[in-house]
Coordinates of C-alpha atoms and ligand atoms in Angstrom, one line a residue:
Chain A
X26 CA 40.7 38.0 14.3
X27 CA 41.9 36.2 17.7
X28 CA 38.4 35.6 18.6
X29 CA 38.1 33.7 15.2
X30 CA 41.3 31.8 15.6
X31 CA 40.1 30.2 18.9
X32 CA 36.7 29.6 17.7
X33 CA 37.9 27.5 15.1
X34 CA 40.9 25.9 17.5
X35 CA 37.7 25.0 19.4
X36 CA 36.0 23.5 16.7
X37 CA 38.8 21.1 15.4
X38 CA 39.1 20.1 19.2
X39 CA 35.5 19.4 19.4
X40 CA 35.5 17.7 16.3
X41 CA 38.5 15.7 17.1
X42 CA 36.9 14.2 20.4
X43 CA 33.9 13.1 18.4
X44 CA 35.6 11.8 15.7
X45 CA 37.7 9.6 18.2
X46 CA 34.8 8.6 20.2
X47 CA 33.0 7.6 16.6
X48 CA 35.4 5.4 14.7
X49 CA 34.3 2.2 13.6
X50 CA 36.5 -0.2 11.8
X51 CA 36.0 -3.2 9.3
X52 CA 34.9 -5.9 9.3
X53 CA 32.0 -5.5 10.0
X54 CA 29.8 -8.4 11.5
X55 CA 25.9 -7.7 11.0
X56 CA 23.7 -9.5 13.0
X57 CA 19.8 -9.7 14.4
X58 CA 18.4 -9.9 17.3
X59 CA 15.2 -10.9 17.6
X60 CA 15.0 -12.0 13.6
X61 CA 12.9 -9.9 11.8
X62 CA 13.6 -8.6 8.6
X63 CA 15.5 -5.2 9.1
X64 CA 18.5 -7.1 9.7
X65 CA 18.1 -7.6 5.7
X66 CA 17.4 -4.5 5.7
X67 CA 21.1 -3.6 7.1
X68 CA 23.1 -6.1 5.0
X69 CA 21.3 -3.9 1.9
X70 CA 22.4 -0.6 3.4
X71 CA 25.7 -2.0 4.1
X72 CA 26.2 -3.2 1.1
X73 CA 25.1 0.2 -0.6
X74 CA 28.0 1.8 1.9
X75 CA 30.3 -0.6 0.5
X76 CA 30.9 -2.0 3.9
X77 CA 33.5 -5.3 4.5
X78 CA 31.1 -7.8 6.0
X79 CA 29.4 -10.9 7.4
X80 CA 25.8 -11.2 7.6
X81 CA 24.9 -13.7 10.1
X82 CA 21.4 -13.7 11.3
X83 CA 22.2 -16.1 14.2
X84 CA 25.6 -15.6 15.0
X85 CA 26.6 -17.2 17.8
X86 CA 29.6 -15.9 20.1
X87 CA 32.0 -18.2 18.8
X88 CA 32.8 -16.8 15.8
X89 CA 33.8 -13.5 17.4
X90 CA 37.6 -14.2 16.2
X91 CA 40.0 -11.5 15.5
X92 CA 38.5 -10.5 12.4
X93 CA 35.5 -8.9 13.3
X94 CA 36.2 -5.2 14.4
X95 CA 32.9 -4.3 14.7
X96 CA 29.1 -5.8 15.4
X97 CA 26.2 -4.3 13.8
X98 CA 23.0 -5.6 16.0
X99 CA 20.0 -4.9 14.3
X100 CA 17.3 -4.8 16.7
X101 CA 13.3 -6.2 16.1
X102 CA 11.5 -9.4 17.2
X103 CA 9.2 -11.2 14.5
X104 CA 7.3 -14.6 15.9
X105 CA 7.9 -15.4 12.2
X106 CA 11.3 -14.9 12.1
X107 CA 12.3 -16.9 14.9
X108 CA 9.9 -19.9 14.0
X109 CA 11.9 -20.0 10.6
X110 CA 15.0 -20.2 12.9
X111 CA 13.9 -22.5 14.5
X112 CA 14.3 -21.2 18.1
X113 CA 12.3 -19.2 20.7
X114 CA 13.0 -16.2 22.2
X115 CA 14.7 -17.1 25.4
X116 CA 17.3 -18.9 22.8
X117 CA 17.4 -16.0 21.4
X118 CA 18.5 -13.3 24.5
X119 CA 21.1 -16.1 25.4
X120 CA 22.6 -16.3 22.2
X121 CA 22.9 -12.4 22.4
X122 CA 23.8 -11.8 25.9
X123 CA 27.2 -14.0 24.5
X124 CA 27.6 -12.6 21.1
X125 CA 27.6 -9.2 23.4
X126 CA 30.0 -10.3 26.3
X127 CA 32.4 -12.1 24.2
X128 CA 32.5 -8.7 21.6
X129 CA 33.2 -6.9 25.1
X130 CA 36.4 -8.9 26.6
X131 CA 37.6 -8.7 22.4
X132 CA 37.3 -5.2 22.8
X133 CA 34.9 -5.6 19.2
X134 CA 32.5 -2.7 19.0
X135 CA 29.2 -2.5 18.8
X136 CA 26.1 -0.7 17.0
X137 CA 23.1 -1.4 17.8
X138 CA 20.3 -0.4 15.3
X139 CA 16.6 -0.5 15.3
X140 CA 15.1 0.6 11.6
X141 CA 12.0 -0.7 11.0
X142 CA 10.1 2.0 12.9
X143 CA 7.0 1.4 15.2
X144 CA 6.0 -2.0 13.8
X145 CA 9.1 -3.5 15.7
X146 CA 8.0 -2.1 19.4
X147 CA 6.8 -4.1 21.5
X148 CA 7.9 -6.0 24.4
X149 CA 10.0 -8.2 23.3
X150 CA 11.6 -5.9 21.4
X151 CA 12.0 -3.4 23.6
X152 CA 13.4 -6.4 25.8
X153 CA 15.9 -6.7 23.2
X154 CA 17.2 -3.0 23.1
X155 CA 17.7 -2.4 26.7
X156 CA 19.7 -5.8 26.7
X157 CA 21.7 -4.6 23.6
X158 CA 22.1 -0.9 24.3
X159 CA 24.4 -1.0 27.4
X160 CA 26.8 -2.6 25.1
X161 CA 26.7 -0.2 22.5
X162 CA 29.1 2.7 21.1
X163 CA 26.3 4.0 18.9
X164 CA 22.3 3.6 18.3
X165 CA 20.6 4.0 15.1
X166 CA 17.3 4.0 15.0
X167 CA 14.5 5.5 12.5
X168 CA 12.4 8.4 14.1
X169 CA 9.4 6.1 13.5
X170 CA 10.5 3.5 16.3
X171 CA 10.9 6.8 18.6
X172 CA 8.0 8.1 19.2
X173 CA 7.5 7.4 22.8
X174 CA 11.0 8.5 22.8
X175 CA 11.8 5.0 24.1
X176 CA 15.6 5.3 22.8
X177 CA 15.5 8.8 24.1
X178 CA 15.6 7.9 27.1
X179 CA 17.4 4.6 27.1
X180 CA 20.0 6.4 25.8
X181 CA 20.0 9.3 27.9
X182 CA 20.4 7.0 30.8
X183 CA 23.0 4.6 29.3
X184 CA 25.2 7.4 27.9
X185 CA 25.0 6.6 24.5
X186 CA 25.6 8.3 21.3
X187 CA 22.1 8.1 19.1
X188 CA 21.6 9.1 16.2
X189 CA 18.0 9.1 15.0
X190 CA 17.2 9.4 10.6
X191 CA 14.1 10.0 9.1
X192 CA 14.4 6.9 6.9
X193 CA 15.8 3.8 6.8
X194 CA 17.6 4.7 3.2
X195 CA 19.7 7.0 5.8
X196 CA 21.3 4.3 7.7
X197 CA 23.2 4.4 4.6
X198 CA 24.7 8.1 5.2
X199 CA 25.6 7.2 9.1
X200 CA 27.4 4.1 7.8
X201 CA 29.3 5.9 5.4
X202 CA 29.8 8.4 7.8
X203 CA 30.8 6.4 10.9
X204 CA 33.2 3.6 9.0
X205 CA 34.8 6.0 6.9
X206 CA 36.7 7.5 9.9
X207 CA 38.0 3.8 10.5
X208 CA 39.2 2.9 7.3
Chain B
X27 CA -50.4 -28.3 -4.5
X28 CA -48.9 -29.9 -1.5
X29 CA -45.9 -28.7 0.9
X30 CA -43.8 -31.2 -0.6
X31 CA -44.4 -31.0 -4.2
X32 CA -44.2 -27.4 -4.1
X33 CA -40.4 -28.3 -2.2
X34 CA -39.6 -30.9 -5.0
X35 CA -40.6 -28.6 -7.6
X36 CA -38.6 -25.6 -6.1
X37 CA -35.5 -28.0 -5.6
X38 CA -36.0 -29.0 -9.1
X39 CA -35.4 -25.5 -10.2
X40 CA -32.7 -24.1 -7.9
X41 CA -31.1 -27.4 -9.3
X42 CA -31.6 -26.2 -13.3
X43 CA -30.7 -22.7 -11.7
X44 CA -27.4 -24.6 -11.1
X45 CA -26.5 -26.4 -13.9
X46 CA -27.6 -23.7 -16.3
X47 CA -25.2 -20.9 -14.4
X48 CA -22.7 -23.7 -14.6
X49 CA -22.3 -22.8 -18.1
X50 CA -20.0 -20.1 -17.7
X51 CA -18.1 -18.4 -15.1
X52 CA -18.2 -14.7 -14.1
X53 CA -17.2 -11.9 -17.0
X54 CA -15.9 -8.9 -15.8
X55 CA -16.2 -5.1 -17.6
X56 CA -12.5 -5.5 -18.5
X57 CA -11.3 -3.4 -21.3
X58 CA -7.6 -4.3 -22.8
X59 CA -5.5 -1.8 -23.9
X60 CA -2.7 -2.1 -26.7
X61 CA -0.4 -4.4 -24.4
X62 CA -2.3 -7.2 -24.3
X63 CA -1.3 -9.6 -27.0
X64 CA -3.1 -12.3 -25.9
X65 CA -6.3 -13.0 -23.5
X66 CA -6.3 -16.9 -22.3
X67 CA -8.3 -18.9 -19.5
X68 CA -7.1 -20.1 -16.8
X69 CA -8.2 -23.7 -17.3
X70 CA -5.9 -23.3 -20.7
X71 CA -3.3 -24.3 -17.7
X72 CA -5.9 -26.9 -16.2
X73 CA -8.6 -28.6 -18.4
X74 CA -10.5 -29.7 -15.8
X75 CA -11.5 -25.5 -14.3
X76 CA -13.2 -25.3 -18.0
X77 CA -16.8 -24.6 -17.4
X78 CA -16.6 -24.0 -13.6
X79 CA -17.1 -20.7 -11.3
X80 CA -13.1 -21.2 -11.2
X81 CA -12.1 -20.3 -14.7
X82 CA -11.1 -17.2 -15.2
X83 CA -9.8 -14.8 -17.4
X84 CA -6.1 -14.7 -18.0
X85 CA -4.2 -11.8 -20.1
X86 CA -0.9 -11.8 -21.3
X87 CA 1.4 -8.8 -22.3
X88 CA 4.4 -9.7 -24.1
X89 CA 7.1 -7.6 -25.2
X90 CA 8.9 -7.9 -28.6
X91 CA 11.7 -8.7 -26.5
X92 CA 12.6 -11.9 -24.1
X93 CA 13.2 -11.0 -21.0
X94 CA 11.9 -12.0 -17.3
X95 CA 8.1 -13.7 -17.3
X96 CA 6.2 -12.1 -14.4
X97 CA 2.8 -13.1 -13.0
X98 CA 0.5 -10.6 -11.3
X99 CA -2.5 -11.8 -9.1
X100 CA -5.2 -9.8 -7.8
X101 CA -8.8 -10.8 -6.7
X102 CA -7.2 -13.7 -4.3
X103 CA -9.4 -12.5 -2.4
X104 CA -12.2 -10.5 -4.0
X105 CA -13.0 -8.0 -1.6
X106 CA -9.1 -6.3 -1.6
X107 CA -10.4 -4.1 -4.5
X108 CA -7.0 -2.2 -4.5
X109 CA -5.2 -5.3 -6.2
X110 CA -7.7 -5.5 -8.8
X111 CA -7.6 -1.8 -9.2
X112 CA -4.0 -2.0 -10.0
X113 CA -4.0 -5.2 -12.2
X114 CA -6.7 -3.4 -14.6
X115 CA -3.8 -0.6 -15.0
X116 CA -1.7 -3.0 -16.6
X117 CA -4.0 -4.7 -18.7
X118 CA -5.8 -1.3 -20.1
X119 CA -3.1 1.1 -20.0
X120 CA 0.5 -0.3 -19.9
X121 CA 2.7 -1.9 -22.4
X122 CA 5.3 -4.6 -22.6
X123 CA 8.2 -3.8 -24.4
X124 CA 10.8 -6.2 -23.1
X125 CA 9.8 -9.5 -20.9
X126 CA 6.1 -11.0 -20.4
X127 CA 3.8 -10.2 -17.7
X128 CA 0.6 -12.0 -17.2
X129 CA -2.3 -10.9 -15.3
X130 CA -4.6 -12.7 -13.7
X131 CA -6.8 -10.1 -12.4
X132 CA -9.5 -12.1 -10.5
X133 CA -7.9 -15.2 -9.1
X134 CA -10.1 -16.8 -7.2
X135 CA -13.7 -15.6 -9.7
X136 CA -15.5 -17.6 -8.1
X137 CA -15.3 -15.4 -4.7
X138 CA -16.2 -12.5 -6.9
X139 CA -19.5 -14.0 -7.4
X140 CA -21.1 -13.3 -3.9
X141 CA -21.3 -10.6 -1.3
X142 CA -21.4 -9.9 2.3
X143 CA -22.8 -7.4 5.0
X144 CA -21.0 -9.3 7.7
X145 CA -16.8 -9.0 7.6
X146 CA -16.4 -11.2 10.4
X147 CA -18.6 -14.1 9.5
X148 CA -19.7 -13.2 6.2
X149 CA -21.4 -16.7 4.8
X150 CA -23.9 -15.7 7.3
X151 CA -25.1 -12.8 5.7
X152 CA -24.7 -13.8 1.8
X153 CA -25.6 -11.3 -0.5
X154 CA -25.4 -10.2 -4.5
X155 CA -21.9 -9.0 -4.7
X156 CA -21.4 -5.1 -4.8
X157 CA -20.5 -2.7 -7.6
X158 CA -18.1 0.0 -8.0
X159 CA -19.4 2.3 -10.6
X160 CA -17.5 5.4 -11.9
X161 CA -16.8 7.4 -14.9
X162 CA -13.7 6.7 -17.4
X163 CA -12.8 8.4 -20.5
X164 CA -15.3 6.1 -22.1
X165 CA -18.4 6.9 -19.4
X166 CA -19.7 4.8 -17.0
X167 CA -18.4 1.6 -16.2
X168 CA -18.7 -0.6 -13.4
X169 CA -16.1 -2.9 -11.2
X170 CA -17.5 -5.9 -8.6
X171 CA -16.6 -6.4 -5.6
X172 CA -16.5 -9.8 -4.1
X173 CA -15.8 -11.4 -1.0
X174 CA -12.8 -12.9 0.4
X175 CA -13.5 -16.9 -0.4
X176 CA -15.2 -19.0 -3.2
X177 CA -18.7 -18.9 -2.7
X178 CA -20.0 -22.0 -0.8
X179 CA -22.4 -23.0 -3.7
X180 CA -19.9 -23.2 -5.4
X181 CA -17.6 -26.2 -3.8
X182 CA -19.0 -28.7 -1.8
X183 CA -19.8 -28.4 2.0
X184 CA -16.8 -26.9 4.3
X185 CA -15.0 -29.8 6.3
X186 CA -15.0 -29.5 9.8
X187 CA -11.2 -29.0 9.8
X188 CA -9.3 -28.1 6.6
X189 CA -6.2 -30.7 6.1
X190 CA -4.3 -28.3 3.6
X191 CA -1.4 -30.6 1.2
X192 CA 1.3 -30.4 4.1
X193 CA -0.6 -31.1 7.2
X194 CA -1.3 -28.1 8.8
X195 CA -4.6 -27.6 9.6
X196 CA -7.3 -24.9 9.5
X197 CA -10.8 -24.0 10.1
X198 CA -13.5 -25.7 7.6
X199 CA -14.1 -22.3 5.6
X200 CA -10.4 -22.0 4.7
X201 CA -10.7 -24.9 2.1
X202 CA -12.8 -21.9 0.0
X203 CA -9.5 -19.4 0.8
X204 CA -7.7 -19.4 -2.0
X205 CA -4.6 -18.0 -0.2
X206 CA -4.6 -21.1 2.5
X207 CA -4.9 -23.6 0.1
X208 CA -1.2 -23.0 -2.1
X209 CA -0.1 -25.4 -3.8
X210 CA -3.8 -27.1 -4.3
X211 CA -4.2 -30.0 -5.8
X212 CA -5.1 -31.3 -8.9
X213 CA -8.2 -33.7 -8.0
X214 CA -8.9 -31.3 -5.2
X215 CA -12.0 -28.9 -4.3
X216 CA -12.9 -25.8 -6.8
X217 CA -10.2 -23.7 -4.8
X218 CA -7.9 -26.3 -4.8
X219 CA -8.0 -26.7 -8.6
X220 CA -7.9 -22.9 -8.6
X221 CA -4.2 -23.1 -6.9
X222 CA -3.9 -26.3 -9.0
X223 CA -3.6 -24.5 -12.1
X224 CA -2.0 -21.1 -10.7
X225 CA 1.0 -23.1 -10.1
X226 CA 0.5 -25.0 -13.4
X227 CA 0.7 -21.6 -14.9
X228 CA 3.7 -20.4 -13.3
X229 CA 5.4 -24.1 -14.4
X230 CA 4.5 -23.9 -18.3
X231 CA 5.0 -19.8 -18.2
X232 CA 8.4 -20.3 -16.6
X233 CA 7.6 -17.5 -14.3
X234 CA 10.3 -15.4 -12.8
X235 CA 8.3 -13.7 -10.2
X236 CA 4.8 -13.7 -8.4
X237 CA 3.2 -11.2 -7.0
X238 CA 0.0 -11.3 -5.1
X239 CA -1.7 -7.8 -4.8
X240 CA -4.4 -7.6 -1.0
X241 CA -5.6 -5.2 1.2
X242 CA -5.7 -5.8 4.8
X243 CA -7.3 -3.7 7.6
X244 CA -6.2 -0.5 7.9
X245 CA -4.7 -1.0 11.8
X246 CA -3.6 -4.2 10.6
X247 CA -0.3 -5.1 11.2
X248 CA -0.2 -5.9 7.4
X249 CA -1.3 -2.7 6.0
X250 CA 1.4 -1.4 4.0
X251 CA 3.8 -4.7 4.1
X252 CA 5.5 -6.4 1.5
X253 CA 5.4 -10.2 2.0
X254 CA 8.8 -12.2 0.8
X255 CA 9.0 -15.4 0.5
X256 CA 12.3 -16.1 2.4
X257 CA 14.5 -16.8 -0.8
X258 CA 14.0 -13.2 -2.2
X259 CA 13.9 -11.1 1.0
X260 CA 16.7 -9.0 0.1
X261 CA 15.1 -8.0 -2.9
X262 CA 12.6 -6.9 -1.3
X263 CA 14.7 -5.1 0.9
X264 CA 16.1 -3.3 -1.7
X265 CA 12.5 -2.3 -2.9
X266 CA 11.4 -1.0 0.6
X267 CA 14.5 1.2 0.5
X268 CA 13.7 2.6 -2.5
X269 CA 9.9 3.6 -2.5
X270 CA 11.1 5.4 0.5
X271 CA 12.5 7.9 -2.2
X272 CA 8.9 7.8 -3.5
X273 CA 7.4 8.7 -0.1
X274 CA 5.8 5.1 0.1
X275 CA 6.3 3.5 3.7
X276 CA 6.4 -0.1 3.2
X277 CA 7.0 -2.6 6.5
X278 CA 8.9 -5.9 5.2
X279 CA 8.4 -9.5 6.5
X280 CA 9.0 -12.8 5.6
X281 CA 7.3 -16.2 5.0
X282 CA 6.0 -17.8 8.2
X283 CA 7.8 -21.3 8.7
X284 CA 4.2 -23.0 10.3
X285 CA 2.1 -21.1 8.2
X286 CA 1.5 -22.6 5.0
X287 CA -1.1 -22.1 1.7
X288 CA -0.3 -18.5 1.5
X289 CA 1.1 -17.6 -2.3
X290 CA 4.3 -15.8 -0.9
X291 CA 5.5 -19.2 1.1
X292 CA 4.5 -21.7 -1.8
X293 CA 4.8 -20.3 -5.1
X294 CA 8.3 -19.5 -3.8
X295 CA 8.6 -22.6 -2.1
X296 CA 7.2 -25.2 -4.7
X297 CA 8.6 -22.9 -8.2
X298 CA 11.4 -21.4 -9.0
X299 CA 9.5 -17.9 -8.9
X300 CA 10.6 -15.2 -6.9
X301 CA 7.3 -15.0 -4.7
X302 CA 6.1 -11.2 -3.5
X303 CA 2.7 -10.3 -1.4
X304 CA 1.9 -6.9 -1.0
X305 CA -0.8 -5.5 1.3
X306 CA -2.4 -2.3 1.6
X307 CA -5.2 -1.0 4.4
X308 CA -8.6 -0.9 3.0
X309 CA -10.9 0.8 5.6
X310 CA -13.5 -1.8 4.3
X311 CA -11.4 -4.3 6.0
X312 CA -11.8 -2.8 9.9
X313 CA -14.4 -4.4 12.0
X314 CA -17.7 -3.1 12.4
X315 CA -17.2 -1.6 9.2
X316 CA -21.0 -1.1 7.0
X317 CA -19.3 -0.5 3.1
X318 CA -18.4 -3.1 1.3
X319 CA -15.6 -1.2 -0.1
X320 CA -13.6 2.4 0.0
X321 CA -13.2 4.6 -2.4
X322 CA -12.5 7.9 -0.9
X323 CA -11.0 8.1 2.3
X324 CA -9.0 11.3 4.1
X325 CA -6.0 8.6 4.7
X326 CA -6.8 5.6 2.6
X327 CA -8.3 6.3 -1.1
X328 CA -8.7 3.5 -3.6
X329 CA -5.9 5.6 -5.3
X330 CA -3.6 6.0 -3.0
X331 CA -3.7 2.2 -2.1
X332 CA -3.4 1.2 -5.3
X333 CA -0.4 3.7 -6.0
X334 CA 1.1 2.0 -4.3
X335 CA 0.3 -1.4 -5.0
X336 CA 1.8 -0.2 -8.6
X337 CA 5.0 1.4 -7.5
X338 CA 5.9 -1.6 -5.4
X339 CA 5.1 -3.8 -7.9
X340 CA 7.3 -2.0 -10.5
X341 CA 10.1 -1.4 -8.4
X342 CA 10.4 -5.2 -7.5
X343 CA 10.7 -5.5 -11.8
X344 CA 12.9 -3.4 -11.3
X345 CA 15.6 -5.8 -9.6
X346 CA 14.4 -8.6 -12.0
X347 CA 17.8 -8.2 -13.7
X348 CA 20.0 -8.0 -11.2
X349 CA 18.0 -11.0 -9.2
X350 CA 17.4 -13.2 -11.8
X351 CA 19.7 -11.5 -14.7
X352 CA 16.5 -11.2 -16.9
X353 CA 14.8 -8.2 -16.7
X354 CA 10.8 -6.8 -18.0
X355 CA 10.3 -3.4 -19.5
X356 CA 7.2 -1.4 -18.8
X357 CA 5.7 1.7 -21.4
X358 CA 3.1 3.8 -20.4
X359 CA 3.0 3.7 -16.9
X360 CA 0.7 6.7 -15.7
X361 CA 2.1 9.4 -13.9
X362 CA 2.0 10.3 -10.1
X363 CA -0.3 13.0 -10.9
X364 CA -2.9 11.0 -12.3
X365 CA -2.8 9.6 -8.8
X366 CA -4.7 12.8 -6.6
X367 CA -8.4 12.5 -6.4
X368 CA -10.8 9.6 -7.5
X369 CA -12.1 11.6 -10.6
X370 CA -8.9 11.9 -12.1
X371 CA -7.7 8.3 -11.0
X372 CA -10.4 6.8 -12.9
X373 CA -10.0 8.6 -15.8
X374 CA -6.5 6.1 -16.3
X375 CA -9.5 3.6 -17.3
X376 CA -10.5 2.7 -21.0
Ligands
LIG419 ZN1 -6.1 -10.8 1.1

């Protein structure tokens, strides 16, 4: 009976911690980097998760005001994507590299996702992650885009909480999951 | 006789050849089921494709109800049998109870009318085009297979450079592809006035939505992709996310910027269609490859590909109505199950 009582004592501790460690509050700002289409792909999750939020494809670090309480990066470079935009992909890591260091001194947290499998590796998407993952409170990424266990290990050595789903339709889940602590 | 007269008099005939086979352009072993409530040309949309390797058939399923008017290519390119596959479900099996679809099940016939041994440079290698033949319910029947632009006897010789209607430029040959020549242009080559009259369609239709049904190699970075034109990218978001439910993997792009003539950039560009490409690997697309097309496969079957050309294509209806706020009803769709080996795929076939 004792040994029960602790067991569970240790379980609403444990619980606690992670709950505290994973709250994320709204709003929510969703942005890409690299400009393919998964960050489309979040705004549609998000919006199935009934999320508070702004989808800004090329948000730039300015409008980081007080009413963003977290950043969703979607991670994935598309040529494409960034010729529509009108802007190349050294544009593109400076406009991050602010979005990211202004979010830090706001204290605005950030996710950094990566759901469109093993058709957005590459180099200069890979670039992007280890830019955006040191910044982050929490990956998502699809199993698909892990096979080389890239995120793995970037995690693993940037102390980051991942959580890896088997489809993108799951993002869905972890949002719910992750934002309903915070609201 | 003489060297030359024997050339005159051979030119002479490859010329009545010409003009006699201008008479008609290529019919297909099509067999409409009930759904089709009317069967048009496509030179109904522009007179001046009447009598050329251009015109093409053109069917039409309309509901009893209004509703969303979608348009369904296949045969852009000829080759991509998967498309075509799919577009012959609609027009033999399915039925319209709500909206209007039209099919257009070889776009670019002319393309349908030659073959090739030779992917990579295949006007070198010009053959009689292939044919699928397999067994439906009714016995044997027979599908071509084409290749990917309008046959060069067809139009007149390739430019040195293509100047396609914005500027952009491509290599000679593309003036034959249908999908680098979007919008076209009314006065313009055969696959010009092809486009041409596509779009003319899609203006006196009032279409809602296009979609373009290809194949693409299968370690392409196409293969499996649905193409958006940028203004309806979060519907096709929405569709990705869903035929994940269905076990069908689809990548999602956008419209390039630079890249123009495709159908997903113009149609959606130039109309006030929703614009949709879908692409799914075709083994017959790798290089080095020696059939002109794939039927069974351990990882790419026709059926399988065009499975899911289908379930893409009806899940995008799907969002007509909430994208658009009209919507199309479908009847008759076959079942999943009919969708597990190439015998009893075929049998969906009139
Ligand atoms: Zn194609």
């Amino acid at each position: 009976m004792k040994r029960s009582v602790f067991v569970f004592f240790v379980l609403v501790v444990v619980c606690a911690v992670f709950a505290q460690e994973s709250v994320f509050e709204q709003p929510v700002l969703i942005t890409s980097a690299g400009q393919s289409a998964g960050a489309t792909m979040m705004k549609v999750l998000a919006t199935k998760a009934k999320l508070q939020f702004t989808f800004d494809t090329l948000a730039k670090a300015d409008l980081l005001t007080d009413n963003f309480k977290t950043i969703i990066i979607v991670v994935g470079a598309s040529s494409k994507g960034l010729g529509a935009a009108g802007i190349n992909i050294e544009q593109e890591v400076q406009r991050i590299t602010e979005l990211l260091n202004t979010a830090k001194d706001k204290g605005i947290k950030v996710i950094v996702a990566h759901i469109e499998g093993q058709s957005r590796r590459g180099k200069t998407s890979d670039q992007l992650s280890e830019l955006a993952v040191p910044f982050a409170e929490l990956v998502i990424i699809t199993r698909a885009g892990n096979d080389d266990g890239f995120f793995t290990n970037l995690c693993d050595k940037e102390k980051k909480q991942l959580v890896i789903v088997d489809t993108t339709s799951a993002v869905q889940g972890i949002l719910e999951k992750y934002f309903k602590a915070g609201d | 006789m003489t060297l030359p007269r024997l050339k005159l008099i051979s030119l002479i005939l490859v010329l009545c050849a010409a003009m006699v086979c201008i008479a008609a352009p290529l019919s297909h072993d099509v067999r409409p089921g009930y759904g089709v409530t009317d069967v048009k040309w496509l030179s109904d949309y522009h007179q001046a494709l009447k009598g050329t390797w251009g015109d093409t058939r053109v069917y039409i399923l309309e509901g009893e109800e209004p509703g969303a008017n979608v348009l369904l290519l296949s045969g852009t390119h000829t080759n991509e049998i998967a498309g075509i596959f799919t577009a012959m479900i609609f027009i033999e099996k399915i039925v319209v109870k709500k909206g209007k679809l039209i099919v257009v099940p070889w776009a670019n016939n002319s393309a349908a009318t030659w073959g090739t041994v030779s992917y990579d440079n295949p006007e070198s290698k010009m053959t009689q085009p292939n044919y699928i033949t397999f067994t439906s319910q009714s016995g044997p029947r027979s599908v071509v297979v084409g290749s990917r632009r309008t046959n060069p006897l067809h139009q007149e010789t390739d430019p040195a450079t293509y100047t396609h209607v914005s500027g952009v430029q491509f290599p000679g040959y593309e003036s034959r592809n249908l999908d680098r020549v979007h919008p076209g242009r009314a006065d313009g080559n055969l696959t010009e006035q092809i486009s041409y009259a596509l779009f003319e369609l899609v203006r006196k239709e009032k279409i809602d939505m296009v979609v373009d049904l290809h194949e693409a190699g299968t370690s392409s970075r196409l293969a499996n992709m649905l193409v958006c034109n940028p203004k309806n990218l979060e519907m096709g978001a929405m569709a990705v996310l869903d035929l994940e439910f269905e076990d069908i993997q689809m990548k999602l792009e956008h419209s390039s910027e630079e890249f123009r003539g495709l159908s997903h950039r113009e149609f959606g560009d130039h109309t006030d269609a929703l614009s949709f490409l879908i692409e799914t690997p075709n083994p017959s697309q790798d290089q080095n490859v020696k059939q002109p097309y794939t039927l069974d496969h351990p990882k790419f079957p026709l059926w399988k590909r065009v499975y899911t050309h289908l379930r893409t294509f009806i899940v995008l209806c799907n969002y007509l109505d909430d994208f658009v706020g009209r919507g199309i009803v479908f009847e008759n769709i076959p079942e999943s199950d009919a969708f597990e080996s190439s015998a009893k795929f075929f049998m969906i076939y009139n």
